[in-house]
PDB file of C-alpha atoms in Angstrom:
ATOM      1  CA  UNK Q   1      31.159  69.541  12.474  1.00 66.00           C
ATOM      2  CA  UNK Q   2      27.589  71.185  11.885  1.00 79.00           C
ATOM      3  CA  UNK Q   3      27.538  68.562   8.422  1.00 87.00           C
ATOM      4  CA  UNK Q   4      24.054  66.817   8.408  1.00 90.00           C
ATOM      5  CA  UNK Q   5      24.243  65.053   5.151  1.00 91.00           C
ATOM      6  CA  UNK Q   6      26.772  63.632   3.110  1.00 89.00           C
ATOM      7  CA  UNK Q   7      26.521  61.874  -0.703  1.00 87.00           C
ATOM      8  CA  UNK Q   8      29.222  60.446  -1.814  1.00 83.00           C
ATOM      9  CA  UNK Q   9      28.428  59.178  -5.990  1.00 78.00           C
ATOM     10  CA  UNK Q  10      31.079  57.621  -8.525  1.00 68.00           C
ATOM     11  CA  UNK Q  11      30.383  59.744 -11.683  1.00 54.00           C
ATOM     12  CA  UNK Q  12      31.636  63.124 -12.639  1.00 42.00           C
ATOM     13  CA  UNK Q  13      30.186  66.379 -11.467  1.00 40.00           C
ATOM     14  CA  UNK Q  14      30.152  68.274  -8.383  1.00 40.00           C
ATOM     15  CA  UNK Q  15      27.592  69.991  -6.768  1.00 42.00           C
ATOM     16  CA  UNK Q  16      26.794  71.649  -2.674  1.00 44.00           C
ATOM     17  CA  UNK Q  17      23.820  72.283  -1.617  1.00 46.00           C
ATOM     18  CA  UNK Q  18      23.795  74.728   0.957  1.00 43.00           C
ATOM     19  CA  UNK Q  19      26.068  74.501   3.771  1.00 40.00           C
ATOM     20  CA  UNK Q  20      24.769  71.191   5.409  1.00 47.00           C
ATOM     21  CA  UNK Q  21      24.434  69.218   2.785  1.00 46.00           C
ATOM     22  CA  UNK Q  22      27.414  68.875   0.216  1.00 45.00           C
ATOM     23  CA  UNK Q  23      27.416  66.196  -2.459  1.00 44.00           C
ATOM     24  CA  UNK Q  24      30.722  65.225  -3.988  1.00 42.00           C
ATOM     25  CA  UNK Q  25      30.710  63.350  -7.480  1.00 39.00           C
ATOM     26  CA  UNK Q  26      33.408  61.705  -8.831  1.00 40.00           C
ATOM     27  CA  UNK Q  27      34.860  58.964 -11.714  1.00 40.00           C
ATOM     28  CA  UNK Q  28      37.204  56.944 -10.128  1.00 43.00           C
ATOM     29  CA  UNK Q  29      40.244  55.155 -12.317  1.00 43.00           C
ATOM     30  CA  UNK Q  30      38.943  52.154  -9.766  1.00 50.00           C
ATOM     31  CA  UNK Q  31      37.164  51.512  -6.541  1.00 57.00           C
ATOM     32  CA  UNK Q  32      37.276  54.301  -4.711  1.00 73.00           C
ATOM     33  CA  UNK Q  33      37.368  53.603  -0.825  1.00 79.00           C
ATOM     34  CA  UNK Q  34      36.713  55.850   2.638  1.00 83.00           C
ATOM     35  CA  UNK Q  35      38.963  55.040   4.386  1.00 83.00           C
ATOM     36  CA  UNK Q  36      39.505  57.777   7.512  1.00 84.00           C
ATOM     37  CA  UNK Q  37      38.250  57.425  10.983  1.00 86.00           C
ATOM     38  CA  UNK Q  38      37.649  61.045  11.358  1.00 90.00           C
ATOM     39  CA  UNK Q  39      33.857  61.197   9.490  1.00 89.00           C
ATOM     40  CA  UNK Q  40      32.880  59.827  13.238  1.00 89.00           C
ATOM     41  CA  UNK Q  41      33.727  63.806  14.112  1.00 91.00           C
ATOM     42  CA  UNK Q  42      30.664  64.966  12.176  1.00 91.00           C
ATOM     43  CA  UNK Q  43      28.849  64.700  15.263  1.00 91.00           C
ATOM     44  CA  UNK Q  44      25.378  66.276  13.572  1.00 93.00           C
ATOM     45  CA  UNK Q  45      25.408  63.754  10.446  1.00 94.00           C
ATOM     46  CA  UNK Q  46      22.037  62.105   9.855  1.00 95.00           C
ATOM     47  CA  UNK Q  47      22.216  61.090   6.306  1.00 96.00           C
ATOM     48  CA  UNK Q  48      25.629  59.034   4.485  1.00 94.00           C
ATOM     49  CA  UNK Q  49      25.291  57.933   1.433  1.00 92.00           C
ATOM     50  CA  UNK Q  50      28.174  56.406  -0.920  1.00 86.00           C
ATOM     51  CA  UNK Q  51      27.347  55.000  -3.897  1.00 82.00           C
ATOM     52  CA  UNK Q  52      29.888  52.762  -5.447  1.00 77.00           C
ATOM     53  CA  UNK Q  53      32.361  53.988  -2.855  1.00 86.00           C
ATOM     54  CA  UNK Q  54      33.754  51.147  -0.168  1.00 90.00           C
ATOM     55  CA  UNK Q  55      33.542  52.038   3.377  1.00 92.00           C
ATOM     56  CA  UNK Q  56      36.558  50.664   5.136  1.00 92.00           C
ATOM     57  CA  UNK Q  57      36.041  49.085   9.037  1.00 92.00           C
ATOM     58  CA  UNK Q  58      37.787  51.752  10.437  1.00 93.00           C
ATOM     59  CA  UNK Q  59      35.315  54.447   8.823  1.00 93.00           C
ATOM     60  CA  UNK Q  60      32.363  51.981   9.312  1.00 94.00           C
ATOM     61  CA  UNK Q  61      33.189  51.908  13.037  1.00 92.00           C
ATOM     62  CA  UNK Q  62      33.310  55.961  13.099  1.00 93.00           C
ATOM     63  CA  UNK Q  63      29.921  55.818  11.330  1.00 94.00           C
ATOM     64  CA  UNK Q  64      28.220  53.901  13.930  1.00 93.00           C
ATOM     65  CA  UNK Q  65      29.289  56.154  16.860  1.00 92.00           C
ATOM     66  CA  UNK Q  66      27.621  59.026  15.081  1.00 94.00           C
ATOM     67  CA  UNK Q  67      24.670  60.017  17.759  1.00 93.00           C
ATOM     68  CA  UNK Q  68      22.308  61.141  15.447  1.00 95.00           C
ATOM     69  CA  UNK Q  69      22.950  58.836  12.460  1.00 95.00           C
ATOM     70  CA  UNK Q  70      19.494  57.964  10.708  1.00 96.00           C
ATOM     71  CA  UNK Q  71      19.561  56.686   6.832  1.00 96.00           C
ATOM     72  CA  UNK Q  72      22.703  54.969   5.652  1.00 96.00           C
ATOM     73  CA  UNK Q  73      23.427  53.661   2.006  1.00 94.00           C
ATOM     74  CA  UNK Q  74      26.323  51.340   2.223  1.00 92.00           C
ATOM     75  CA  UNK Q  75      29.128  49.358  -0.411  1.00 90.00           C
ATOM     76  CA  UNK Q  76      31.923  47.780   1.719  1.00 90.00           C
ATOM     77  CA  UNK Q  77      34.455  45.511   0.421  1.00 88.00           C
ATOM     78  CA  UNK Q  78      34.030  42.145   2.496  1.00 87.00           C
ATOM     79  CA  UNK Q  79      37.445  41.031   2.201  1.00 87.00           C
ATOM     80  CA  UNK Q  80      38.781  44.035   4.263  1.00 90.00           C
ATOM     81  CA  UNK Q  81      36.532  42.900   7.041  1.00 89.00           C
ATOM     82  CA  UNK Q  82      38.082  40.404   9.757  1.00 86.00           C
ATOM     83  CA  UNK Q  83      35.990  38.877  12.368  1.00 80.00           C
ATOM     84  CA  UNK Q  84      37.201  41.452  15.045  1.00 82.00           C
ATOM     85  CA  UNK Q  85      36.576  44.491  12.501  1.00 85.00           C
ATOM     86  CA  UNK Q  86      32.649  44.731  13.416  1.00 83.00           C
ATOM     87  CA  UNK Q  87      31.485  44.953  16.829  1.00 81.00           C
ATOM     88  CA  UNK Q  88      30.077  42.242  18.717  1.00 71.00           C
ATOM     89  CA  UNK Q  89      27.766  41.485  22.067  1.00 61.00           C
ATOM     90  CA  UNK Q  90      24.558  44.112  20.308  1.00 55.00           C
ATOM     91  CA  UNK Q  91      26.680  47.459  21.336  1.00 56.00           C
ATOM     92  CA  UNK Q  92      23.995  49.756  22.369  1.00 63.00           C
ATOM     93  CA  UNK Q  93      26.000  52.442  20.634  1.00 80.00           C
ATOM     94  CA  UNK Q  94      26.682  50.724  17.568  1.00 90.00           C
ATOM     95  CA  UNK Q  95      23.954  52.767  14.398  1.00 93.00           C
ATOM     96  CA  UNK Q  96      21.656  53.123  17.569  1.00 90.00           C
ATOM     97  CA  UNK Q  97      19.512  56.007  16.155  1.00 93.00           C
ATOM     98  CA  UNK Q  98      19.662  54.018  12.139  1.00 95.00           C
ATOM     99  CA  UNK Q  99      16.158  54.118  10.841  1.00 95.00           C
ATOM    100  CA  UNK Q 100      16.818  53.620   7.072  1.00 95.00           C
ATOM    101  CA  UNK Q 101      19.692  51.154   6.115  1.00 95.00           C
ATOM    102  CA  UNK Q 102      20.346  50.288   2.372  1.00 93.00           C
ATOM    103  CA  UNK Q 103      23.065  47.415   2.068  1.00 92.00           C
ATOM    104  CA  UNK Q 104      24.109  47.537  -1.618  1.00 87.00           C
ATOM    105  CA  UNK Q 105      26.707  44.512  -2.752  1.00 81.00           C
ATOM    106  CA  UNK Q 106      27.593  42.472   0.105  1.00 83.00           C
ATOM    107  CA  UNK Q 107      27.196  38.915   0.234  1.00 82.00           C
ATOM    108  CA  UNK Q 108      23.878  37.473   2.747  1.00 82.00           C
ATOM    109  CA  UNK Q 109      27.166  36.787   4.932  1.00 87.00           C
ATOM    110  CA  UNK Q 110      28.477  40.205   5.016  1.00 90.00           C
ATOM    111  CA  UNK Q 111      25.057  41.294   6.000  1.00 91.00           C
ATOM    112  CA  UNK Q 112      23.735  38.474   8.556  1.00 91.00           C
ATOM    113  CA  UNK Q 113      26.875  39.500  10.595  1.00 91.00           C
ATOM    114  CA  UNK Q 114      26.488  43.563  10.215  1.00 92.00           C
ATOM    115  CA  UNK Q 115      22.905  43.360  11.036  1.00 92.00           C
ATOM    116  CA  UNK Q 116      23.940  41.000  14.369  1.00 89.00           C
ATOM    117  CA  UNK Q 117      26.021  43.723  15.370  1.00 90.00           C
ATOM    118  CA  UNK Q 118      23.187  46.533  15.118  1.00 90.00           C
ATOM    119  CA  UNK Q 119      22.089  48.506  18.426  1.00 85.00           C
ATOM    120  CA  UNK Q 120      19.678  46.389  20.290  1.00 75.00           C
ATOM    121  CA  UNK Q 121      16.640  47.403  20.743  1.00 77.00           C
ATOM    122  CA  UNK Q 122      16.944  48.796  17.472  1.00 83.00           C
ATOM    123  CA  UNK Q 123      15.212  52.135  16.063  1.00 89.00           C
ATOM    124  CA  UNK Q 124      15.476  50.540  12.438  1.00 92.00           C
ATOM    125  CA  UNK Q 125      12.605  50.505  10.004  1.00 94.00           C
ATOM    126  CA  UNK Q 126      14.255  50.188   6.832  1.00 94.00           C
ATOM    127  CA  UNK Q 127      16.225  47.737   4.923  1.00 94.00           C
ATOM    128  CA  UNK Q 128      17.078  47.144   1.278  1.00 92.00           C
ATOM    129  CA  UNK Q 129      19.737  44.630   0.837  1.00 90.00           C
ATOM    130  CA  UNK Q 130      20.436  44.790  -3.165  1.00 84.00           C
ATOM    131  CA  UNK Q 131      22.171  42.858  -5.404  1.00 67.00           C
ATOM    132  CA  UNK Q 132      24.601  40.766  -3.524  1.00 55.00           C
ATOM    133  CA  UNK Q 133      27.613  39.976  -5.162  1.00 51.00           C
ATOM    134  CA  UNK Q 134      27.567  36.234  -4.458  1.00 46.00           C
ATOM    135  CA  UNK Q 135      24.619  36.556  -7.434  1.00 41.00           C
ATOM    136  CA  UNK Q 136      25.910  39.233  -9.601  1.00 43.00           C
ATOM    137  CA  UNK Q 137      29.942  37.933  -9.911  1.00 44.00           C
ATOM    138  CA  UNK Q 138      28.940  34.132 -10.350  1.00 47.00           C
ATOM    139  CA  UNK Q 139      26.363  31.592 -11.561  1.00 49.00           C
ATOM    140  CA  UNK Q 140      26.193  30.408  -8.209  1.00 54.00           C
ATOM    141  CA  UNK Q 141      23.045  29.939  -6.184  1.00 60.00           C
ATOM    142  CA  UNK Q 142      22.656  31.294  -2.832  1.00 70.00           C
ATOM    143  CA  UNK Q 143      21.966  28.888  -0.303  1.00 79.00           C
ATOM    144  CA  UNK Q 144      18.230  28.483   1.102  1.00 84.00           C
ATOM    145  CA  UNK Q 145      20.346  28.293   4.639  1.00 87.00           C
ATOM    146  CA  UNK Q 146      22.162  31.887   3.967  1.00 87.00           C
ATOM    147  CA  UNK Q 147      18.449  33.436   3.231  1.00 88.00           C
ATOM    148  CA  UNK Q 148      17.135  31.781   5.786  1.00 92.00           C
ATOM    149  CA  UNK Q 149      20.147  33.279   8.385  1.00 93.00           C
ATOM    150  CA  UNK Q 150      19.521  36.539   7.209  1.00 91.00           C
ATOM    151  CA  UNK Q 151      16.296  36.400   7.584  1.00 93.00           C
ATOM    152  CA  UNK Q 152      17.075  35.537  11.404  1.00 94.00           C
ATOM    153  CA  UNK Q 153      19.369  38.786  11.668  1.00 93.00           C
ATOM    154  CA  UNK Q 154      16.849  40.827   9.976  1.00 93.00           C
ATOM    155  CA  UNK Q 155      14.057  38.922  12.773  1.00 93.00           C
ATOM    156  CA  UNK Q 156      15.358  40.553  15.435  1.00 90.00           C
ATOM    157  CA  UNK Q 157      14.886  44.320  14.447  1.00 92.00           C
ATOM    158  CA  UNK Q 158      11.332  44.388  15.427  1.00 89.00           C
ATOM    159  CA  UNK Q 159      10.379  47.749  14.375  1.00 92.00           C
ATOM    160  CA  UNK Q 160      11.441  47.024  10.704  1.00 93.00           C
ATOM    161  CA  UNK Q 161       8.500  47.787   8.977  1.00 94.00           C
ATOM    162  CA  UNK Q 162       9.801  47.713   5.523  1.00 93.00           C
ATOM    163  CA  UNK Q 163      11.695  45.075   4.014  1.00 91.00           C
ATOM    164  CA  UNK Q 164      13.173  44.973   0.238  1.00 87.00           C
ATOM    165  CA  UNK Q 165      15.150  41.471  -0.386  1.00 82.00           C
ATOM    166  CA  UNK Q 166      16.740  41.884  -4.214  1.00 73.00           C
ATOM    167  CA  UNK Q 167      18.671  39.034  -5.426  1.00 61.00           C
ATOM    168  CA  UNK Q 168      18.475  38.808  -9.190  1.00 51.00           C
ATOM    169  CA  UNK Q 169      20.761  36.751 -11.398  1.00 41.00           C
ATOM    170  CA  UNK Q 170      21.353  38.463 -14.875  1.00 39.00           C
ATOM    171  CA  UNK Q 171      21.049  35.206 -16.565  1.00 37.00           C
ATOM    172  CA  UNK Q 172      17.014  33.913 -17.254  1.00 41.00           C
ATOM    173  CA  UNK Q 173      18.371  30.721 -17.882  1.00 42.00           C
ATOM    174  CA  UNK Q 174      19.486  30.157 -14.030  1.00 45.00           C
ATOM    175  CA  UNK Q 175      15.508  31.138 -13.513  1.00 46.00           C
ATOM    176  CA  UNK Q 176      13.977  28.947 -15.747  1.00 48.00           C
ATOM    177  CA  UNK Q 177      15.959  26.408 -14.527  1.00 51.00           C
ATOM    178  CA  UNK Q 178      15.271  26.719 -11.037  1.00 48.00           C
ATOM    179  CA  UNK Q 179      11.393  26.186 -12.099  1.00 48.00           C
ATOM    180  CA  UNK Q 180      12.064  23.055 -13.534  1.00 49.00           C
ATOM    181  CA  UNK Q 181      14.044  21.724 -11.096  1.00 53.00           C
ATOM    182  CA  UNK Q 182      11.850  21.244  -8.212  1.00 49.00           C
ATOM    183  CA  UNK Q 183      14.598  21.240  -5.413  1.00 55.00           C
ATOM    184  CA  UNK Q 184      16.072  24.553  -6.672  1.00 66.00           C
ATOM    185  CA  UNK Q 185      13.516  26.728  -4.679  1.00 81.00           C
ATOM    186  CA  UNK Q 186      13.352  28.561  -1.232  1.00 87.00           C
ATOM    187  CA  UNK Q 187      10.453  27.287   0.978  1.00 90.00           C
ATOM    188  CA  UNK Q 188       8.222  28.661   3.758  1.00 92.00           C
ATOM    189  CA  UNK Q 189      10.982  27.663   6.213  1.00 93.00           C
ATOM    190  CA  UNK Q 190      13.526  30.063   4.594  1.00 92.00           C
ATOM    191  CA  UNK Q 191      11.420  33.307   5.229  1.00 92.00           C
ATOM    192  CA  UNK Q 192       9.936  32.143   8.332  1.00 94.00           C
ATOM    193  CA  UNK Q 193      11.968  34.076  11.026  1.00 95.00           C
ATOM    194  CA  UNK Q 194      10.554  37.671   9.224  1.00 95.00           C
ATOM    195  CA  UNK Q 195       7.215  36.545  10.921  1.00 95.00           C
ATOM    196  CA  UNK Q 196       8.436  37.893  14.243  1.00 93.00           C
ATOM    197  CA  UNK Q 197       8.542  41.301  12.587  1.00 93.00           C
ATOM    198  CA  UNK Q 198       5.049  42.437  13.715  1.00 92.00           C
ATOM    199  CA  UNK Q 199       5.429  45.972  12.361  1.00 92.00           C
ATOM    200  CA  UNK Q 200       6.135  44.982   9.124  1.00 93.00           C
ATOM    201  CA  UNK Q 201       3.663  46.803   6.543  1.00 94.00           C
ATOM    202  CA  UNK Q 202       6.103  46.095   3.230  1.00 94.00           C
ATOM    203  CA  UNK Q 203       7.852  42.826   1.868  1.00 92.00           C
ATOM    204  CA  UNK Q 204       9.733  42.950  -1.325  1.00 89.00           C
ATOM    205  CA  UNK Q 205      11.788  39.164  -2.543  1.00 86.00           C
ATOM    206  CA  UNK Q 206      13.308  39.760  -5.791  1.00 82.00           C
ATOM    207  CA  UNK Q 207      14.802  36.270  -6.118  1.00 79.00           C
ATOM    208  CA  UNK Q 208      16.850  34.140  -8.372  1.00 72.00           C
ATOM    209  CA  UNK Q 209      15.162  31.126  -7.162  1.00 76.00           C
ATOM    210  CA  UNK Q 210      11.297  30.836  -6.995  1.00 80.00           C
ATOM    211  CA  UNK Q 211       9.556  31.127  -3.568  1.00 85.00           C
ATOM    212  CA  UNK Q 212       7.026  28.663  -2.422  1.00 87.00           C
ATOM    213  CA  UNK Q 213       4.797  29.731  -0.265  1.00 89.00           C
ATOM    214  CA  UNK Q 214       2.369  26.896   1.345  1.00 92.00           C
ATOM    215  CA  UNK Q 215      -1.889  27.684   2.770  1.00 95.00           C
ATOM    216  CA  UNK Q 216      -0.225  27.190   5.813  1.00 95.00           C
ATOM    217  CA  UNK Q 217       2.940  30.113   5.399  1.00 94.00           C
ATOM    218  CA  UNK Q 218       0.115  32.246   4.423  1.00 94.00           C
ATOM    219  CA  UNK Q 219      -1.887  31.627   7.456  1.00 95.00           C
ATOM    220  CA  UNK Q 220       0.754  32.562   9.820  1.00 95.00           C
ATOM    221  CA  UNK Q 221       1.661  35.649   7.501  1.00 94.00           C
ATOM    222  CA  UNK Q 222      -2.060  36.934   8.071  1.00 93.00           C
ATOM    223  CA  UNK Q 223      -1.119  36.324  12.092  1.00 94.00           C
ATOM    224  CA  UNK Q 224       2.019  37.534  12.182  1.00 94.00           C
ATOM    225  CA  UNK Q 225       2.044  40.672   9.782  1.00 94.00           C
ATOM    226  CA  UNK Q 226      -1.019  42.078  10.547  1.00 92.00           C
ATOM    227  CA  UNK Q 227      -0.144  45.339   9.037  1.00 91.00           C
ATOM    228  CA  UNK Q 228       0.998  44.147   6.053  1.00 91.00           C
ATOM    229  CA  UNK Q 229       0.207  46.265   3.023  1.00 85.00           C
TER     230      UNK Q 229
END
């Protein structure tokens, strides 16, 4: 129960360091998955982090009660996840102290919905969302509209101050592509909800499609982000 951090890391070793703070490396024969309810009893955990390791909804729910939760790297599968397996209504005690949130392979839908279900007002300043599956399994684009709603779930953490968007497709020939092909590009409107994020000192948009960015976008990015680095 006194645990403050846990790492969780697909690859072979093992090491602890110190008492509070055990690491546990391992090579899985697949996807390896949390699945137990009881990591909500490590009442004094401020730091989870499982790479390449899927977080079921049952230990995803048992994270988010933890009081005193802060950073949180996260892999879930998105086909365990039914509509009723993430909280809904802004539960106040849902992540409520989360201040560093790394989402790494879920789809923008995965992530629209867990960032809607966030502790409102939120204490997050944080995000990565990496490498999204929807670009890294297919050829397929992702939607201008799914950026855009993402966007509007990130929009209403307003002490996010820093903000990493990375959505790369392996192939160059998608990107070149996209520059020729004038439609194929996300526009002003797409980011536009981030500009009620008046905290926000860091933007990062690794794309697969180009972003167009008009005089007047860049007006109301000087008004609405004036601590923008």
């Amino acid at each position: 129960p006194g645990l403050e951090r846990l790492h969780i890391r697909a690859q072979p070793c093992f090491d602890q360091d110190q008492f509070r703070d055990i690491r546990i490396y391992h090579r899985p024969p697949g996807l390896q998955f949390i699945t137990t309810p009881q990591v909500g009893q490590l009442l004094r955990l401020t730091r989870f982090s499982g790479h390449g390791v899927v977080v079921s909804p049952q230990s995803l729910v048992a994270l988010g009660s933890l009081p005193q939760l802060k950073n949180l790297f996260l892999c879930v599968d998105p086909a365990q996840y039914d509509w009723d397996s993430l909280p809904h209504r802004h539960h106040t005690a849902f992540f409520h102290a989360l201040a560093d949130l790394t989402l790494f392979g879920p789809p923008f839908e995965w992530c629209t919905a867990f960032l809607g279900s966030l502790s409102s007002p939120s204490s997050l300043q944080k995000l990565q969302v990496l490498d999204p599956i929807t670009a890294l399994a297919t050829d397929e684009v992702v939607p201008g509209l799914l950026l855009q709603a993402l966007c509007a779930s990130i929009a209403r953490h307003q002490s996010v101050k820093v903000l990493i968007l990375h959505l790369m497709l392996n192939c160059r020939k998608f990107v070149m592509s996209a520059w020729l092909e004038r439609s194929e590009v996300y526009g002003p409107h797409h980011l536009a909800p981030l500009l009620s994020l008046p905290a926000l000192q860091h933007l990062e948009a690794r794309l697969h499609r180009p972003l167009i960015l008009d005089d007047a976008m860049l007006d109301a990015i000087a008004q609405g982000w004036p601590a923008i680095e």
